[in-house]
């Protein structure tokens, strides 16, 4: 190949490279200003971004969680009673009030609760004057099958725990259903309180997310109740 032919060939190759470089540079500039749709999130999938709405969402979620946790604990106690097991947890919902105190106490805070002969609960208060308040608390609690108790001495109560009958189990399950409905009502009230406070626009992401939150916790209630009936 002559020098002239080589020079012409080199010039042709250079022109092709310049064309390609210019083409790709133009494409890159166009692409740089364009917005990719790959990262776009549909409106229905976007999270709440308003700080005030985020705080209210967290507040509502916390309250709904507390309501469901309470129901879960109550249903666990009901299941224990329905199966005939005798444990101190049978009295976990009892709260004792004293005239000069603003809040109620759990039994384990003012006494010991034990099991005797696998069929009796024994409460021994730390202070004698607490016993009458414990008796009142047991009466007010109206726990199915645990309404009768006997005073052993100035500090001790004995509660016989009978084997649950079919009727007793039905009463227990009816109690659980009532508590479950009360929990659903609480969840919906928390939902409405949040919407009232936020005054969100119709079809807003906030309304949608709060509704999803409510549905999730109501479904949790249904799951707990369904598990109890198995």
PDB file of N, CA and C in Angstrom, residues 181-230:
ATOM      1  N   UNK A 181     -64.230  -7.649  69.509  1.00  0.00           N
ATOM      2  CA  UNK A 181     -65.026  -6.567  68.924  1.00  0.00           C
ATOM      3  C   UNK A 181     -64.691  -5.231  69.580  1.00  0.00           C
ATOM      4  N   UNK A 182     -64.479  -5.242  70.886  1.00  0.00           N
ATOM      5  CA  UNK A 182     -64.070  -4.012  71.578  1.00  0.00           C
ATOM      6  C   UNK A 182     -62.738  -3.501  71.026  1.00  0.00           C
ATOM      7  N   UNK A 183     -61.840  -4.426  70.712  1.00  0.00           N
ATOM      8  CA  UNK A 183     -60.537  -4.040  70.165  1.00  0.00           C
ATOM      9  C   UNK A 183     -60.688  -3.458  68.769  1.00  0.00           C
ATOM     10  N   UNK A 184     -61.551  -4.045  67.950  1.00  0.00           N
ATOM     11  CA  UNK A 184     -61.800  -3.493  66.608  1.00  0.00           C
ATOM     12  C   UNK A 184     -62.333  -2.068  66.717  1.00  0.00           C
ATOM     13  N   UNK A 185     -63.240  -1.854  67.664  1.00  0.00           N
ATOM     14  CA  UNK A 185     -63.811  -0.515  67.865  1.00  0.00           C
ATOM     15  C   UNK A 185     -62.710   0.469  68.254  1.00  0.00           C
ATOM     16  N   UNK A 186     -61.816   0.054  69.136  1.00  0.00           N
ATOM     17  CA  UNK A 186     -60.704   0.920  69.539  1.00  0.00           C
ATOM     18  C   UNK A 186     -59.831   1.282  68.344  1.00  0.00           C
ATOM     19  N   UNK A 187     -59.525   0.294  67.520  1.00  0.00           N
ATOM     20  CA  UNK A 187     -58.682   0.524  66.343  1.00  0.00           C
ATOM     21  C   UNK A 187     -59.332   1.537  65.411  1.00  0.00           C
ATOM     22  N   UNK A 188     -60.625   1.383  65.168  1.00  0.00           N
ATOM     23  CA  UNK A 188     -61.331   2.310  64.270  1.00  0.00           C
ATOM     24  C   UNK A 188     -61.418   3.709  64.873  1.00  0.00           C
ATOM     25  N   UNK A 189     -61.534   3.781  66.183  1.00  0.00           N
ATOM     26  CA  UNK A 189     -61.552   5.094  66.837  1.00  0.00           C
ATOM     27  C   UNK A 189     -60.210   5.803  66.687  1.00  0.00           C
ATOM     28  N   UNK A 190     -59.138   5.054  66.837  1.00  0.00           N
ATOM     29  CA  UNK A 190     -57.806   5.641  66.636  1.00  0.00           C
ATOM     30  C   UNK A 190     -57.661   6.120  65.188  1.00  0.00           C
ATOM     31  N   UNK A 191     -58.194   5.343  64.259  1.00  0.00           N
ATOM     32  CA  UNK A 191     -58.163   5.710  62.844  1.00  0.00           C
ATOM     33  C   UNK A 191     -58.894   7.028  62.615  1.00  0.00           C
ATOM     34  N   UNK A 192     -60.121   7.118  63.112  1.00  0.00           N
ATOM     35  CA  UNK A 192     -60.923   8.325  62.924  1.00  0.00           C
ATOM     36  C   UNK A 192     -60.294   9.533  63.607  1.00  0.00           C
ATOM     37  N   UNK A 193     -59.709   9.323  64.778  1.00  0.00           N
ATOM     38  CA  UNK A 193     -59.064  10.431  65.496  1.00  0.00           C
ATOM     39  C   UNK A 193     -57.891  10.983  64.688  1.00  0.00           C
ATOM     40  N   UNK A 194     -57.138  10.099  64.050  1.00  0.00           N
ATOM     41  CA  UNK A 194     -55.996  10.536  63.241  1.00  0.00           C
ATOM     42  C   UNK A 194     -56.454  11.311  62.013  1.00  0.00           C
ATOM     43  N   UNK A 195     -57.510  10.836  61.367  1.00  0.00           N
ATOM     44  CA  UNK A 195     -58.022  11.534  60.184  1.00  0.00           C
ATOM     45  C   UNK A 195     -58.587  12.898  60.556  1.00  0.00           C
ATOM     46  N   UNK A 196     -59.258  12.960  61.689  1.00  0.00           N
ATOM     47  CA  UNK A 196     -59.829  14.230  62.143  1.00  0.00           C
ATOM     48  C   UNK A 196     -58.729  15.236  62.455  1.00  0.00           C
ATOM     49  N   UNK A 197     -57.651  14.755  63.030  1.00  0.00           N
ATOM     50  CA  UNK A 197     -56.546  15.639  63.391  1.00  0.00           C
ATOM     51  C   UNK A 197     -55.806  16.127  62.142  1.00  0.00           C
ATOM     52  N   UNK A 198     -55.627  15.238  61.171  1.00  0.00           N
ATOM     53  CA  UNK A 198     -54.858  15.593  59.986  1.00  0.00           C
ATOM     54  C   UNK A 198     -55.627  16.355  58.925  1.00  0.00           C
ATOM     55  N   UNK A 199     -56.959  16.146  58.859  1.00  0.00           N
ATOM     56  CA  UNK A 199     -57.793  16.800  57.845  1.00  0.00           C
ATOM     57  C   UNK A 199     -57.198  16.608  56.445  1.00  0.00           C
ATOM     58  N   UNK A 200     -56.969  15.357  56.091  1.00  0.00           N
ATOM     59  CA  UNK A 200     -56.330  15.044  54.819  1.00  0.00           C
ATOM     60  C   UNK A 200     -57.317  15.151  53.659  1.00  0.00           C
ATOM     61  N   UNK A 201     -56.769  15.460  52.482  1.00  0.00           N
ATOM     62  CA  UNK A 201     -57.606  15.614  51.299  1.00  0.00           C
ATOM     63  C   UNK A 201     -58.143  14.260  50.828  1.00  0.00           C
ATOM     64  N   UNK A 202     -59.276  14.330  50.167  1.00  0.00           N
ATOM     65  CA  UNK A 202     -59.890  13.119  49.630  1.00  0.00           C
ATOM     66  C   UNK A 202     -58.958  12.497  48.594  1.00  0.00           C
ATOM     67  N   UNK A 203     -58.841  11.177  48.626  1.00  0.00           N
ATOM     68  CA  UNK A 203     -57.986  10.404  47.717  1.00  0.00           C
ATOM     69  C   UNK A 203     -56.489  10.663  47.956  1.00  0.00           C
ATOM     70  N   UNK A 204     -56.133  11.256  49.083  1.00  0.00           N
ATOM     71  CA  UNK A 204     -54.720  11.526  49.372  1.00  0.00           C
ATOM     72  C   UNK A 204     -54.017  10.240  49.790  1.00  0.00           C
ATOM     73  N   UNK A 205     -52.686  10.260  49.684  1.00  0.00           N
ATOM     74  CA  UNK A 205     -51.903   9.097  50.088  1.00  0.00           C
ATOM     75  C   UNK A 205     -52.043   8.855  51.586  1.00  0.00           C
ATOM     76  N   UNK A 206     -52.247   9.942  52.357  1.00  0.00           N
ATOM     77  CA  UNK A 206     -52.414   9.795  53.802  1.00  0.00           C
ATOM     78  C   UNK A 206     -53.659   8.983  54.137  1.00  0.00           C
ATOM     79  N   UNK A 207     -54.775   9.309  53.492  1.00  0.00           N
ATOM     80  CA  UNK A 207     -56.014   8.557  53.734  1.00  0.00           C
ATOM     81  C   UNK A 207     -55.828   7.079  53.397  1.00  0.00           C
ATOM     82  N   UNK A 208     -55.160   6.843  52.291  1.00  0.00           N
ATOM     83  CA  UNK A 208     -54.954   5.460  51.848  1.00  0.00           C
ATOM     84  C   UNK A 208     -54.078   4.686  52.830  1.00  0.00           C
ATOM     85  N   UNK A 209     -52.995   5.317  53.293  1.00  0.00           N
ATOM     86  CA  UNK A 209     -52.077   4.636  54.204  1.00  0.00           C
ATOM     87  C   UNK A 209     -52.703   4.388  55.574  1.00  0.00           C
ATOM     88  N   UNK A 210     -53.487   5.336  56.066  1.00  0.00           N
ATOM     89  CA  UNK A 210     -54.161   5.143  57.354  1.00  0.00           C
ATOM     90  C   UNK A 210     -55.198   4.025  57.259  1.00  0.00           C
ATOM     91  N   UNK A 211     -55.863   3.923  56.115  1.00  0.00           N
ATOM     92  CA  UNK A 211     -56.834   2.849  55.933  1.00  0.00           C
ATOM     93  C   UNK A 211     -56.137   1.491  55.885  1.00  0.00           C
ATOM     94  N   UNK A 212     -54.995   1.440  55.208  1.00  0.00           N
ATOM     95  CA  UNK A 212     -54.218   0.196  55.165  1.00  0.00           C
ATOM     96  C   UNK A 212     -53.780  -0.216  56.569  1.00  0.00           C
ATOM     97  N   UNK A 213     -53.366   0.777  57.352  1.00  0.00           N
ATOM     98  CA  UNK A 213     -52.935   0.509  58.726  1.00  0.00           C
ATOM     99  C   UNK A 213     -54.077  -0.082  59.540  1.00  0.00           C
ATOM    100  N   UNK A 214     -55.247   0.526  59.423  1.00  0.00           N
ATOM    101  CA  UNK A 214     -56.425   0.048  60.151  1.00  0.00           C
ATOM    102  C   UNK A 214     -56.800  -1.363  59.722  1.00  0.00           C
ATOM    103  N   UNK A 215     -56.807  -1.601  58.424  1.00  0.00           N
ATOM    104  CA  UNK A 215     -57.145  -2.937  57.918  1.00  0.00           C
ATOM    105  C   UNK A 215     -56.171  -3.996  58.438  1.00  0.00           C
ATOM    106  N   UNK A 216     -54.903  -3.626  58.509  1.00  0.00           N
ATOM    107  CA  UNK A 216     -53.888  -4.584  58.979  1.00  0.00           C
ATOM    108  C   UNK A 216     -54.144  -5.000  60.423  1.00  0.00           C
ATOM    109  N   UNK A 217     -54.464  -4.038  61.269  1.00  0.00           N
ATOM    110  CA  UNK A 217     -54.673  -4.372  62.678  1.00  0.00           C
ATOM    111  C   UNK A 217     -56.010  -5.073  62.909  1.00  0.00           C
ATOM    112  N   UNK A 218     -57.024  -4.722  62.137  1.00  0.00           N
ATOM    113  CA  UNK A 218     -58.295  -5.440  62.239  1.00  0.00           C
ATOM    114  C   UNK A 218     -58.095  -6.894  61.814  1.00  0.00           C
ATOM    115  N   UNK A 219     -57.299  -7.111  60.779  1.00  0.00           N
ATOM    116  CA  UNK A 219     -56.986  -8.484  60.353  1.00  0.00           C
ATOM    117  C   UNK A 219     -56.221  -9.243  61.438  1.00  0.00           C
ATOM    118  N   UNK A 220     -55.358  -8.534  62.167  1.00  0.00           N
ATOM    119  CA  UNK A 220     -54.643  -9.167  63.278  1.00  0.00           C
ATOM    120  C   UNK A 220     -55.615  -9.649  64.351  1.00  0.00           C
ATOM    121  N   UNK A 221     -56.625  -8.829  64.623  1.00  0.00           N
ATOM    122  CA  UNK A 221     -57.655  -9.207  65.599  1.00  0.00           C
ATOM    123  C   UNK A 221     -58.368 -10.474  65.142  1.00  0.00           C
ATOM    124  N   UNK A 222     -58.747 -10.504  63.872  1.00  0.00           N
ATOM    125  CA  UNK A 222     -59.445 -11.678  63.332  1.00  0.00           C
ATOM    126  C   UNK A 222     -58.573 -12.933  63.422  1.00  0.00           C
ATOM    127  N   UNK A 223     -57.280 -12.769  63.160  1.00  0.00           N
ATOM    128  CA  UNK A 223     -56.355 -13.905  63.216  1.00  0.00           C
ATOM    129  C   UNK A 223     -56.220 -14.448  64.637  1.00  0.00           C
ATOM    130  N   UNK A 224     -56.132 -13.552  65.612  1.00  0.00           N
ATOM    131  CA  UNK A 224     -56.021 -13.969  67.019  1.00  0.00           C
ATOM    132  C   UNK A 224     -57.261 -14.747  67.439  1.00  0.00           C
ATOM    133  N   UNK A 225     -58.426 -14.225  67.081  1.00  0.00           N
ATOM    134  CA  UNK A 225     -59.679 -14.881  67.463  1.00  0.00           C
ATOM    135  C   UNK A 225     -59.824 -16.226  66.764  1.00  0.00           C
ATOM    136  N   UNK A 226     -59.438 -16.283  65.502  1.00  0.00           N
ATOM    137  CA  UNK A 226     -59.528 -17.535  64.751  1.00  0.00           C
ATOM    138  C   UNK A 226     -58.604 -18.592  65.352  1.00  0.00           C
ATOM    139  N   UNK A 227     -57.411 -18.173  65.782  1.00  0.00           N
ATOM    140  CA  UNK A 227     -56.472 -19.108  66.396  1.00  0.00           C
ATOM    141  C   UNK A 227     -56.989 -19.662  67.709  1.00  0.00           C
ATOM    142  N   UNK A 228     -57.762 -18.862  68.439  1.00  0.00           N
ATOM    143  CA  UNK A 228     -58.319 -19.308  69.714  1.00  0.00           C
ATOM    144  C   UNK A 228     -59.379 -20.384  69.515  1.00  0.00           C
ATOM    145  N   UNK A 229     -60.094 -20.306  68.410  1.00  0.00           N
ATOM    146  CA  UNK A 229     -61.207 -21.230  68.171  1.00  0.00           C
ATOM    147  C   UNK A 229     -60.773 -22.541  67.531  1.00  0.00           C
ATOM    148  N   UNK A 230     -59.509 -22.663  67.156  1.00  0.00           N
ATOM    149  CA  UNK A 230     -59.053 -23.907  66.515  1.00  0.00           C
ATOM    150  C   UNK A 230     -59.030 -25.060  67.508  1.00  0.00           C
TER     151      UNK A 230
END
